[in-house]
mmCIF file of C-alpha atoms in Angstrom:
data_model
loop_
_atom_site.group_PDB
_atom_site.id
_atom_site.type_symbol
_atom_site.label_atom_id
_atom_site.label_comp_id
_atom_site.label_asym_id
_atom_site.label_seq_id
_atom_site.Cartn_x
_atom_site.Cartn_y
_atom_site.Cartn_z
ATOM 1 C CA MET A 1 -190.905 154.925 -14.669
ATOM 2 C CA ALA A 2 -188.757 152.381 -16.071
ATOM 3 C CA ASN A 3 -185.616 151.164 -14.481
ATOM 4 C CA PRO A 4 -182.591 152.749 -15.881
ATOM 5 C CA PRO A 5 -180.330 149.786 -17.720
ATOM 6 C CA LYS A 6 -178.100 148.253 -15.145
ATOM 7 C CA ALA A 7 -174.879 148.083 -16.596
ATOM 8 C CA ASP A 8 -173.215 144.546 -17.404
ATOM 9 C CA ASP A 9 -169.930 145.318 -14.920
ATOM 10 C CA THR A 10 -167.561 143.046 -17.034
ATOM 11 C CA ALA A 11 -169.000 143.996 -20.299
ATOM 12 C CA SER A 12 -168.379 147.849 -19.417
ATOM 13 C CA LYS A 13 -165.335 147.215 -17.979
ATOM 14 C CA ALA A 14 -164.002 145.554 -21.009
ATOM 15 C CA ILE A 15 -165.066 148.243 -23.182
ATOM 16 C CA LEU A 16 -163.045 150.818 -20.535
ATOM 17 C CA ARG A 17 -160.197 148.735 -21.201
ATOM 18 C CA LEU A 18 -160.559 148.689 -25.095
ATOM 19 C CA LEU A 19 -161.275 152.595 -25.182
ATOM 20 C CA ARG A 20 -158.080 153.293 -22.819
ATOM 21 C CA ASP A 21 -156.236 150.924 -25.312
ATOM 22 C CA CYS A 22 -157.378 152.689 -28.584
ATOM 23 C CA PHE A 23 -156.441 155.921 -26.964
ATOM 24 C CA GLU A 24 -153.225 155.050 -25.893
ATOM 25 C CA ILE A 25 -152.371 153.510 -29.601
ATOM 26 C CA TYR A 26 -154.216 156.817 -31.231
ATOM 27 C CA ARG A 27 -151.768 158.939 -28.905
ATOM 28 C CA GLU A 28 -148.611 156.967 -29.956
ATOM 29 C CA THR A 29 -149.441 156.974 -33.426
ATOM 30 C CA GLN A 30 -150.065 160.871 -33.543
ATOM 31 C CA ARG A 31 -146.576 160.882 -32.136
ATOM 32 C CA TYR A 32 -145.374 158.868 -34.660
ATOM 33 C CA CYS A 33 -146.918 160.346 -37.328
ATOM 34 C CA ASP A 34 -145.143 163.507 -36.631
ATOM 35 C CA ILE A 35 -142.019 161.520 -36.369
ATOM 36 C CA THR A 36 -142.727 159.726 -39.808
ATOM 37 C CA ASN A 37 -143.386 162.875 -41.519
ATOM 38 C CA GLY A 38 -139.956 164.336 -39.860
ATOM 39 C CA VAL A 39 -138.352 161.255 -40.843
ATOM 40 C CA ARG A 40 -139.383 161.138 -44.598
ATOM 41 C CA ASN A 41 -137.819 164.550 -45.093
ATOM 42 C CA ILE A 42 -134.847 163.656 -42.862
ATOM 43 C CA LEU A 43 -133.998 160.205 -43.988
ATOM 44 C CA GLN A 44 -133.215 161.666 -47.079
ATOM 45 C CA ASP A 45 -130.823 159.848 -49.119
ATOM 46 C CA LEU A 46 -130.478 156.138 -49.485
ATOM 47 C CA SER A 47 -127.290 155.603 -47.114
ATOM 48 C CA LEU A 48 -129.127 156.500 -44.473
ATOM 49 C CA HIS A 49 -131.724 154.078 -45.543
ATOM 50 C CA ILE A 50 -129.352 151.750 -45.720
ATOM 51 C CA LEU A 51 -128.056 152.122 -42.057
ATOM 52 C CA ASP A 52 -131.529 151.858 -41.155
ATOM 53 C CA ILE A 53 -131.970 148.456 -42.731
ATOM 54 C CA VAL A 54 -128.616 146.741 -41.734
ATOM 55 C CA GLU A 55 -129.330 147.471 -37.994
ATOM 56 C CA ASN A 56 -132.406 145.783 -38.658
ATOM 57 C CA SER A 57 -130.306 142.917 -39.651
ATOM 58 C CA ILE A 58 -128.027 142.895 -36.641
ATOM 59 C CA ASP A 59 -131.494 143.094 -34.538
ATOM 60 C CA ALA A 60 -132.157 139.680 -36.246
ATOM 61 C CA GLY A 61 -128.963 138.121 -34.998
ATOM 62 C CA ALA A 62 -127.223 138.473 -38.457
ATOM 63 C CA LYS A 63 -123.205 137.716 -38.472
ATOM 64 C CA LYS A 64 -122.627 138.521 -42.278
ATOM 65 C CA ILE A 65 -124.100 141.338 -44.187
ATOM 66 C CA GLU A 66 -123.849 142.041 -47.488
ATOM 67 C CA ILE A 67 -124.610 145.352 -48.628
ATOM 68 C CA ILE A 68 -124.473 145.928 -52.902
ATOM 69 C CA ILE A 69 -125.196 149.006 -54.197
ATOM 70 C CA LYS A 70 -125.287 148.802 -58.267
ATOM 71 C CA GLU A 71 -125.379 152.061 -60.364
ATOM 72 C CA ASN A 72 -126.332 151.481 -63.926
ATOM 73 C CA VAL A 73 -126.453 154.838 -65.733
ATOM 74 C CA LYS A 74 -127.009 153.078 -69.010
ATOM 75 C CA GLN A 75 -129.949 150.733 -68.410
ATOM 76 C CA ASN A 76 -131.137 153.883 -66.109
ATOM 77 C CA MET A 77 -131.090 151.576 -63.197
ATOM 78 C CA LEU A 78 -130.096 151.871 -59.492
ATOM 79 C CA VAL A 79 -130.307 148.688 -57.465
ATOM 80 C CA LEU A 80 -129.537 148.263 -53.396
ATOM 81 C CA LYS A 81 -129.313 144.890 -51.997
ATOM 82 C CA ILE A 82 -128.916 144.142 -48.416
ATOM 83 C CA LYS A 83 -128.574 140.331 -48.054
ATOM 84 C CA ASP A 84 -128.012 138.758 -44.330
ATOM 85 C CA ASN A 85 -127.676 135.780 -42.579
ATOM 86 C CA GLY A 86 -130.266 136.483 -39.581
ATOM 87 C CA LYS A 87 -132.983 134.486 -38.275
ATOM 88 C CA GLY A 88 -134.958 135.459 -41.398
ATOM 89 C CA MET A 89 -138.747 135.814 -41.163
ATOM 90 C CA ASP A 90 -141.718 132.993 -42.151
ATOM 91 C CA LYS A 91 -144.388 134.188 -44.745
ATOM 92 C CA ASN A 92 -146.507 135.778 -42.408
ATOM 93 C CA THR A 93 -143.815 138.259 -41.022
ATOM 94 C CA ILE A 94 -142.564 139.235 -44.592
ATOM 95 C CA ALA A 95 -146.284 140.160 -45.393
ATOM 96 C CA LYS A 96 -146.657 141.947 -42.106
ATOM 97 C CA ALA A 97 -142.778 143.529 -42.581
ATOM 98 C CA LEU A 98 -144.071 146.558 -45.148
ATOM 99 C CA ASP A 99 -147.107 147.317 -42.406
ATOM 100 C CA PRO A 100 -145.240 150.927 -40.632
ATOM 101 C CA PHE A 101 -147.969 149.748 -37.771
ATOM 102 C CA TYR A 102 -146.017 146.060 -37.791
ATOM 103 C CA THR A 103 -142.674 145.818 -35.230
ATOM 104 C CA THR A 104 -141.325 143.160 -33.131
ATOM 105 C CA LYS A 105 -139.895 145.866 -30.782
ATOM 106 C CA LYS A 106 -140.870 145.764 -27.094
ATOM 107 C CA THR A 107 -140.030 149.630 -26.891
ATOM 108 C CA ARG A 108 -142.691 150.787 -29.162
ATOM 109 C CA ARG A 109 -145.729 149.566 -31.434
ATOM 110 C CA ILE A 110 -144.819 151.033 -34.740
ATOM 111 C CA GLY A 111 -141.855 150.056 -37.077
ATOM 112 C CA LEU A 112 -140.777 152.206 -39.720
ATOM 113 C CA GLY A 113 -137.464 151.060 -41.354
ATOM 114 C CA LEU A 114 -138.621 148.781 -44.407
ATOM 115 C CA SER A 115 -141.914 150.700 -45.046
ATOM 116 C CA MET A 116 -139.954 153.652 -45.543
ATOM 117 C CA LEU A 117 -137.672 152.274 -47.699
ATOM 118 C CA ALA A 118 -140.564 150.585 -49.778
ATOM 119 C CA GLN A 119 -142.018 154.041 -49.811
ATOM 120 C CA ALA A 120 -139.065 155.862 -51.389
ATOM 121 C CA THR A 121 -138.814 152.892 -54.103
ATOM 122 C CA LYS A 122 -142.251 153.903 -54.975
ATOM 123 C CA GLU A 123 -141.528 157.772 -55.349
ATOM 124 C CA ALA A 124 -139.232 156.941 -57.957
ATOM 125 C CA ASP A 125 -141.023 154.079 -60.092
ATOM 126 C CA GLY A 126 -139.075 151.648 -58.528
ATOM 127 C CA THR A 127 -139.811 148.007 -57.135
ATOM 128 C CA PHE A 128 -138.914 146.624 -53.316
ATOM 129 C CA GLN A 129 -138.850 143.237 -52.391
ATOM 130 C CA ILE A 130 -138.173 140.930 -49.835
ATOM 131 C CA LYS A 131 -137.065 137.427 -49.754
ATOM 132 C CA SER A 132 -136.426 135.491 -46.281
ATOM 133 C CA GLN A 133 -136.633 132.125 -44.906
ATOM 134 C CA LYS A 134 -136.929 131.368 -41.139
ATOM 135 C CA GLY A 135 -133.498 130.212 -39.885
ATOM 136 C CA LYS A 136 -131.863 131.498 -42.756
ATOM 137 C CA GLY A 137 -131.607 135.173 -43.408
ATOM 138 C CA THR A 138 -133.214 137.958 -45.267
ATOM 139 C CA THR A 139 -132.541 139.746 -48.914
ATOM 140 C CA VAL A 140 -134.177 143.046 -49.571
ATOM 141 C CA ILE A 141 -134.093 144.133 -52.567
ATOM 142 C CA ALA A 142 -134.527 147.754 -53.914
ATOM 143 C CA LYS A 143 -135.084 149.365 -57.290
ATOM 144 C CA PHE A 144 -135.051 152.606 -58.590
ATOM 145 C CA VAL A 145 -135.218 154.571 -61.701
ATOM 146 C CA TYR A 146 -131.930 156.385 -61.956
ATOM 147 C CA ASP A 147 -132.579 159.489 -63.185
ATOM 148 C CA HIS A 148 -135.820 159.766 -61.536
ATOM 149 C CA ILE A 149 -136.660 163.501 -59.927
ATOM 150 C CA ASP A 150 -137.929 162.000 -56.996
ATOM 151 C CA ARG A 151 -135.210 159.204 -56.477
ATOM 152 C CA LYS A 152 -133.472 159.668 -53.099
ATOM 153 C CA PRO A 153 -129.718 160.673 -53.525
ATOM 154 C CA ILE A 154 -127.283 157.461 -52.516
ATOM 155 C CA GLY A 155 -125.833 159.812 -49.822
ATOM 156 C CA ASN A 156 -122.485 159.297 -47.870
ATOM 157 C CA MET A 157 -122.026 155.379 -48.248
ATOM 158 C CA THR A 158 -118.813 155.679 -46.287
ATOM 159 C CA GLU A 159 -120.252 157.274 -43.114
ATOM 160 C CA THR A 160 -122.899 154.324 -43.365
ATOM 161 C CA ILE A 161 -119.903 151.743 -43.203
ATOM 162 C CA ILE A 162 -117.639 153.454 -41.025
ATOM 163 C CA ALA A 163 -120.661 153.653 -38.351
ATOM 164 C CA LEU A 164 -121.806 150.106 -38.647
ATOM 165 C CA ILE A 165 -117.995 148.842 -38.032
ATOM 166 C CA ALA A 166 -117.687 151.178 -35.359
ATOM 167 C CA GLY A 167 -120.778 150.128 -33.803
ATOM 168 C CA LYS A 168 -120.635 146.495 -34.625
ATOM 169 C CA GLY A 169 -117.529 145.376 -36.388
ATOM 170 C CA MET A 170 -116.379 143.214 -33.707
ATOM 171 C CA ASP A 171 -119.396 141.446 -33.627
ATOM 172 C CA VAL A 172 -120.671 141.427 -37.501
ATOM 173 C CA ASP A 173 -119.033 141.157 -40.910
ATOM 174 C CA PHE A 174 -119.836 143.644 -43.592
ATOM 175 C CA ILE A 175 -118.984 143.144 -46.995
ATOM 176 C CA TYR A 176 -119.757 146.302 -49.215
ATOM 177 C CA GLU A 177 -119.813 145.996 -53.050
ATOM 178 C CA HIS A 178 -120.319 149.114 -55.179
ATOM 179 C CA HIS A 179 -120.824 149.491 -58.608
ATOM 180 C CA LYS A 180 -120.846 152.127 -61.143
ATOM 181 C CA ASN A 181 -121.148 151.131 -64.999
ATOM 182 C CA SER A 182 -118.546 148.472 -65.551
ATOM 183 C CA HIS A 183 -116.590 149.696 -62.621
ATOM 184 C CA GLY A 184 -116.560 148.256 -58.658
ATOM 185 C CA PHE A 185 -115.034 147.275 -55.911
ATOM 186 C CA VAL A 186 -115.623 144.971 -52.764
ATOM 187 C CA PHE A 187 -114.943 146.190 -49.388
ATOM 188 C CA ASP A 188 -114.968 142.874 -46.896
ATOM 189 C CA THR A 189 -114.301 143.098 -43.033
ATOM 190 C CA ARG A 190 -113.106 139.473 -42.799
ATOM 191 C CA THR A 191 -110.296 140.084 -45.027
ATOM 192 C CA ILE A 192 -109.450 143.249 -43.363
ATOM 193 C CA LYS A 193 -109.481 141.431 -40.160
ATOM 194 C CA LYS A 194 -107.376 138.972 -41.143
ATOM 195 C CA GLU A 195 -105.165 141.534 -42.455
ATOM 196 C CA ILE A 196 -104.978 143.568 -39.159
ATOM 197 C CA LYS A 197 -104.733 140.340 -36.907
ATOM 198 C CA ASP A 198 -104.876 141.405 -33.202
ATOM 199 C CA ILE A 199 -106.075 144.870 -33.802
ATOM 200 C CA PRO A 200 -109.555 145.123 -33.040
ATOM 201 C CA ILE A 201 -111.631 146.651 -36.383
ATOM 202 C CA ASN A 202 -113.442 149.542 -34.647
ATOM 203 C CA ASN A 203 -109.838 150.859 -33.429
ATOM 204 C CA GLY A 204 -109.687 154.635 -34.111
ATOM 205 C CA GLU A 205 -106.479 154.462 -36.586
ATOM 206 C CA VAL A 206 -108.094 151.381 -38.450
ATOM 207 C CA LEU A 207 -111.387 153.199 -39.188
ATOM 208 C CA ASN A 208 -109.843 156.381 -40.555
ATOM 209 C CA ILE A 209 -107.895 154.159 -42.938
ATOM 210 C CA LEU A 210 -110.750 152.278 -43.874
ATOM 211 C CA ARG A 211 -112.562 155.463 -44.270
ATOM 212 C CA GLU A 212 -110.027 157.174 -46.945
ATOM 213 C CA ASN A 213 -109.818 153.455 -48.725
ATOM 214 C CA ILE A 214 -113.691 153.546 -49.567
ATOM 215 C CA ILE A 215 -113.314 157.351 -50.363
ATOM 216 C CA LYS A 216 -110.712 156.723 -52.879
ATOM 217 C CA GLU A 217 -112.213 153.594 -54.022
ATOM 218 C CA LEU A 218 -115.583 155.142 -54.663
ATOM 219 C CA LYS A 219 -113.946 158.426 -56.493
ATOM 220 C CA ARG A 220 -112.240 155.797 -58.690
ATOM 221 C CA ILE A 221 -115.189 154.391 -59.939
ATOM 222 C CA GLY A 222 -116.663 157.511 -60.538
ATOM 223 C CA ALA A 223 -119.427 157.173 -57.728
ATOM 224 C CA ARG A 224 -119.981 160.173 -55.581
ATOM 225 C CA PRO A 225 -117.337 159.723 -52.307
ATOM 226 C CA MET B 1 -113.380 143.700 -60.289
ATOM 227 C CA LYS B 2 -110.956 145.161 -57.733
ATOM 228 C CA LYS B 3 -111.178 143.702 -54.298
ATOM 229 C CA LEU B 4 -110.513 146.657 -51.940
ATOM 230 C CA LYS B 5 -106.810 146.146 -50.630
ATOM 231 C CA ILE B 6 -105.478 148.179 -47.692
ATOM 232 C CA GLY B 7 -101.762 148.655 -47.827
ATOM 233 C CA ASP B 8 -101.384 151.069 -44.965
ATOM 234 C CA LEU B 9 -102.508 148.829 -42.341
ATOM 235 C CA GLU B 10 -99.484 146.859 -41.600
ATOM 236 C CA LYS B 11 -97.994 150.157 -40.831
ATOM 237 C CA ILE B 12 -100.312 151.156 -38.145
ATOM 238 C CA ARG B 13 -100.342 147.422 -36.373
ATOM 239 C CA GLU B 14 -97.608 148.192 -33.901
ATOM 240 C CA LYS B 15 -98.840 151.786 -33.353
ATOM 241 C CA ALA B 16 -102.439 150.262 -32.904
ATOM 242 C CA ARG B 17 -101.240 147.436 -30.921
ATOM 243 C CA ARG B 18 -99.663 149.870 -27.944
ATOM 244 C CA THR B 19 -103.320 151.702 -27.911
ATOM 245 C CA ALA B 20 -105.795 148.962 -28.553
ATOM 246 C CA ASN B 21 -106.880 147.503 -25.127
ATOM 247 C CA LEU B 22 -110.645 148.079 -25.683
ATOM 248 C CA ARG B 23 -110.714 144.508 -26.591
ATOM 249 C CA GLN B 24 -109.187 143.518 -23.804
ATOM 250 C CA GLY B 25 -112.109 145.107 -21.786
ATOM 251 C CA LYS B 26 -110.042 147.809 -20.098
ATOM 252 C CA ALA B 27 -112.166 150.514 -21.458
ATOM 253 C CA ARG B 28 -112.837 153.089 -18.678
ATOM 254 C CA ALA B 29 -116.167 154.358 -20.258
ATOM 255 C CA LYS B 30 -118.385 153.361 -23.190
ATOM 256 C CA ILE B 31 -120.318 155.482 -25.222
ATOM 257 C CA THR B 32 -123.470 154.062 -26.812
ATOM 258 C CA VAL B 33 -125.102 156.263 -29.803
ATOM 259 C CA HIS B 34 -128.719 154.932 -30.184
ATOM 260 C CA MET B 35 -128.900 153.569 -34.002
ATOM 261 C CA GLY B 36 -132.641 152.927 -34.260
ATOM 262 C CA THR B 37 -134.991 154.205 -37.026
ATOM 263 C CA CYS B 38 -135.807 157.224 -35.038
ATOM 264 C CA GLY B 39 -132.127 157.889 -33.826
ATOM 265 C CA ILE B 40 -130.602 157.399 -37.347
ATOM 266 C CA ALA B 41 -133.441 159.980 -38.751
ATOM 267 C CA ALA B 42 -132.766 162.378 -35.966
ATOM 268 C CA GLY B 43 -129.047 162.657 -36.898
ATOM 269 C CA ALA B 44 -127.442 159.794 -34.871
ATOM 270 C CA ARG B 45 -124.730 159.071 -37.653
ATOM 271 C CA GLU B 46 -123.307 162.556 -37.788
ATOM 272 C CA ILE B 47 -122.818 162.297 -33.805
ATOM 273 C CA LEU B 48 -121.153 159.161 -34.059
ATOM 274 C CA THR B 49 -118.968 160.242 -36.863
ATOM 275 C CA ALA B 50 -118.587 163.524 -34.862
ATOM 276 C CA LEU B 51 -117.884 161.530 -31.712
ATOM 277 C CA MET B 52 -114.998 159.413 -33.373
ATOM 278 C CA LYS B 53 -113.570 162.295 -34.658
ATOM 279 C CA GLU B 54 -113.346 164.012 -31.714
ATOM 280 C CA ILE B 55 -111.970 160.810 -29.991
ATOM 281 C CA GLU B 56 -109.415 160.859 -32.443
ATOM 282 C CA LYS B 57 -108.339 164.213 -32.407
ATOM 283 C CA LYS B 58 -107.944 164.309 -28.452
ATOM 284 C CA LYS B 59 -106.440 161.509 -28.667
ATOM 285 C CA ILE B 60 -108.366 159.336 -26.140
ATOM 286 C CA LYS B 61 -107.496 155.802 -25.850
ATOM 287 C CA ASP B 62 -109.694 154.332 -23.398
ATOM 288 C CA VAL B 63 -113.276 155.078 -24.554
ATOM 289 C CA ILE B 64 -115.477 152.477 -26.762
ATOM 290 C CA VAL B 65 -117.744 153.950 -29.157
ATOM 291 C CA THR B 66 -120.602 151.456 -29.900
ATOM 292 C CA THR B 67 -124.306 151.418 -31.131
ATOM 293 C CA SER B 68 -127.215 150.280 -29.790
ATOM 294 C CA GLY B 69 -131.235 150.141 -31.439
ATOM 295 C CA CYS B 70 -134.373 151.941 -30.735
ATOM 296 C CA ALA B 71 -134.762 152.736 -26.791
ATOM 297 C CA GLY B 72 -138.248 153.560 -27.069
ATOM 298 C CA LEU B 73 -137.967 157.267 -26.896
ATOM 299 C CA CYS B 74 -138.111 158.082 -30.311
ATOM 300 C CA SER B 75 -139.285 161.647 -29.731
ATOM 301 C CA ARG B 76 -135.853 162.793 -27.482
ATOM 302 C CA GLU B 77 -133.455 161.241 -30.618
ATOM 303 C CA PRO B 78 -130.839 161.800 -30.993
ATOM 304 C CA MET B 79 -129.629 160.141 -27.915
ATOM 305 C CA ALA B 80 -126.650 158.604 -26.363
ATOM 306 C CA THR B 81 -125.539 156.380 -23.369
ATOM 307 C CA VAL B 82 -122.458 157.468 -21.344
ATOM 308 C CA GLU B 83 -121.122 154.450 -18.971
ATOM 309 C CA ILE B 84 -118.088 155.251 -17.000
ATOM 310 C CA THR B 85 -116.663 152.137 -15.308
ATOM 311 C CA GLY B 86 -118.332 151.849 -11.558
ATOM 312 C CA LYS B 87 -120.845 154.211 -12.182
ATOM 313 C CA ALA B 88 -124.663 154.075 -13.222
ATOM 314 C CA PRO B 89 -125.136 154.675 -17.087
ATOM 315 C CA VAL B 90 -126.340 158.172 -17.673
ATOM 316 C CA LYS B 91 -128.722 158.794 -21.040
ATOM 317 C CA TYR B 92 -128.435 161.975 -22.717
ATOM 318 C CA VAL B 93 -131.170 163.312 -25.243
ATOM 319 C CA ASP B 94 -131.684 165.497 -27.895
ATOM 320 C CA LEU B 95 -128.191 165.705 -28.933
ATOM 321 C CA ASP B 96 -126.272 167.247 -32.022
ATOM 322 C CA ALA B 97 -122.458 167.210 -32.537
ATOM 323 C CA ALA B 98 -121.725 170.320 -30.321
ATOM 324 C CA LYS B 99 -123.587 169.041 -27.436
ATOM 325 C CA MET B 100 -121.972 165.463 -28.081
ATOM 326 C CA LYS B 101 -118.391 166.973 -27.791
ATOM 327 C CA LYS B 102 -119.368 168.572 -24.340
ATOM 328 C CA ILE B 103 -120.420 165.556 -22.738
ATOM 329 C CA LEU B 104 -117.157 163.618 -24.125
ATOM 330 C CA VAL B 105 -114.899 166.422 -22.433
ATOM 331 C CA ASN B 106 -117.106 166.898 -19.520
ATOM 332 C CA HIS B 107 -118.588 163.801 -18.631
ATOM 333 C CA VAL B 108 -116.089 161.070 -19.978
ATOM 334 C CA LEU B 109 -113.002 163.134 -19.434
ATOM 335 C CA LYS B 110 -113.675 165.405 -16.546
ATOM 336 C CA GLY B 111 -116.144 163.041 -14.677
ATOM 337 C CA THR B 112 -119.115 165.808 -14.466
ATOM 338 C CA VAL B 113 -122.308 164.912 -15.702
ATOM 339 C CA VAL B 114 -123.637 167.343 -17.834
ATOM 340 C CA LYS B 115 -127.385 167.939 -16.317
ATOM 341 C CA GLU B 116 -128.818 170.104 -18.738
ATOM 342 C CA TYR B 117 -128.918 167.307 -21.506
ATOM 343 C CA ALA B 118 -129.456 164.160 -19.339
ATOM 344 C CA LEU B 119 -132.707 162.362 -19.267
ATOM 345 C CA ALA B 120 -132.256 160.446 -16.173
ATOM 346 C CA ILE B 121 -129.362 158.042 -14.527
ATOM 347 C CA GLY B 122 -130.243 154.597 -15.045
ATOM 348 C CA SER B 123 -129.975 151.648 -17.312
ATOM 349 C CA GLU B 124 -131.154 151.110 -20.912
ATOM 350 C CA ARG B 125 -134.802 149.179 -19.941
ATOM 351 C CA THR B 126 -136.703 151.590 -18.513
ATOM 352 C CA TYR B 127 -140.102 149.796 -18.852
#
């Protein structure tokens, strides 16, 4: 009887390691698929997408983040633009950024944010674009067909802006511009900081007044507050 | 296009100044709401809003509310970490607005950790 083939020790160990890694990734993927399905249902509106993208910007070290929303009913178009001055991405990273299995985070292996917004534009016959330059910053532009049945609603922009200021307003400046047809307004935390001088912008009373003012302005331009 | 001008701010400046000791680091407690993609999807923004409103309602002045990113435990979101100065931080999981309010009252105000919502006691980096 022929000798049974003797396993090459190093090779089999390497294969085992690989299998174990694969399994771990598979398990993690399954868990995230569950979450992603949930996410697609739960990140129902664009204001939550915006909060998410802006959190990315903050993670990228941005100190100034512009959030621009243009609702143009006549041209049947909704444009979202988020522009930051964070560390930016090189060409390779931009290409990878839309892959849901790409993340720079050390805490998990899968990123979701950008790919989900891209998906949301696709569902509403829109377009999605990332412009970035290493060391300069990143701009994300999402365009939607305004009256498309699958276009997610804008949602509660007021709470998104207030959540951002409450969490990071002391270190980061936010400029929120919202236009509806020919009306619009600009909300700039730099101006507000100048006005309130030594009061921190994340002070509860300040946030309340900011909240009321944003709601008032959104109503004035005919957008949903 | 109109620039948003905040008229009332001047009026509340004086009032706010007396209570605004957060920046000087005099806060007694810090509550961090996790705002990664997973947290946002699970409802972190509502938790934050509820928390801010409750702090306002109860006129609590020595608590900082802030946000952080994904902590690597996406399936247990929404999560928040409560740090009382001088004590070990406590991470709470599977939150909703009602649970957050209970944590604010029991843990932050009365000093008793709400064990049934807590994941573990320790710092942010778990691995």
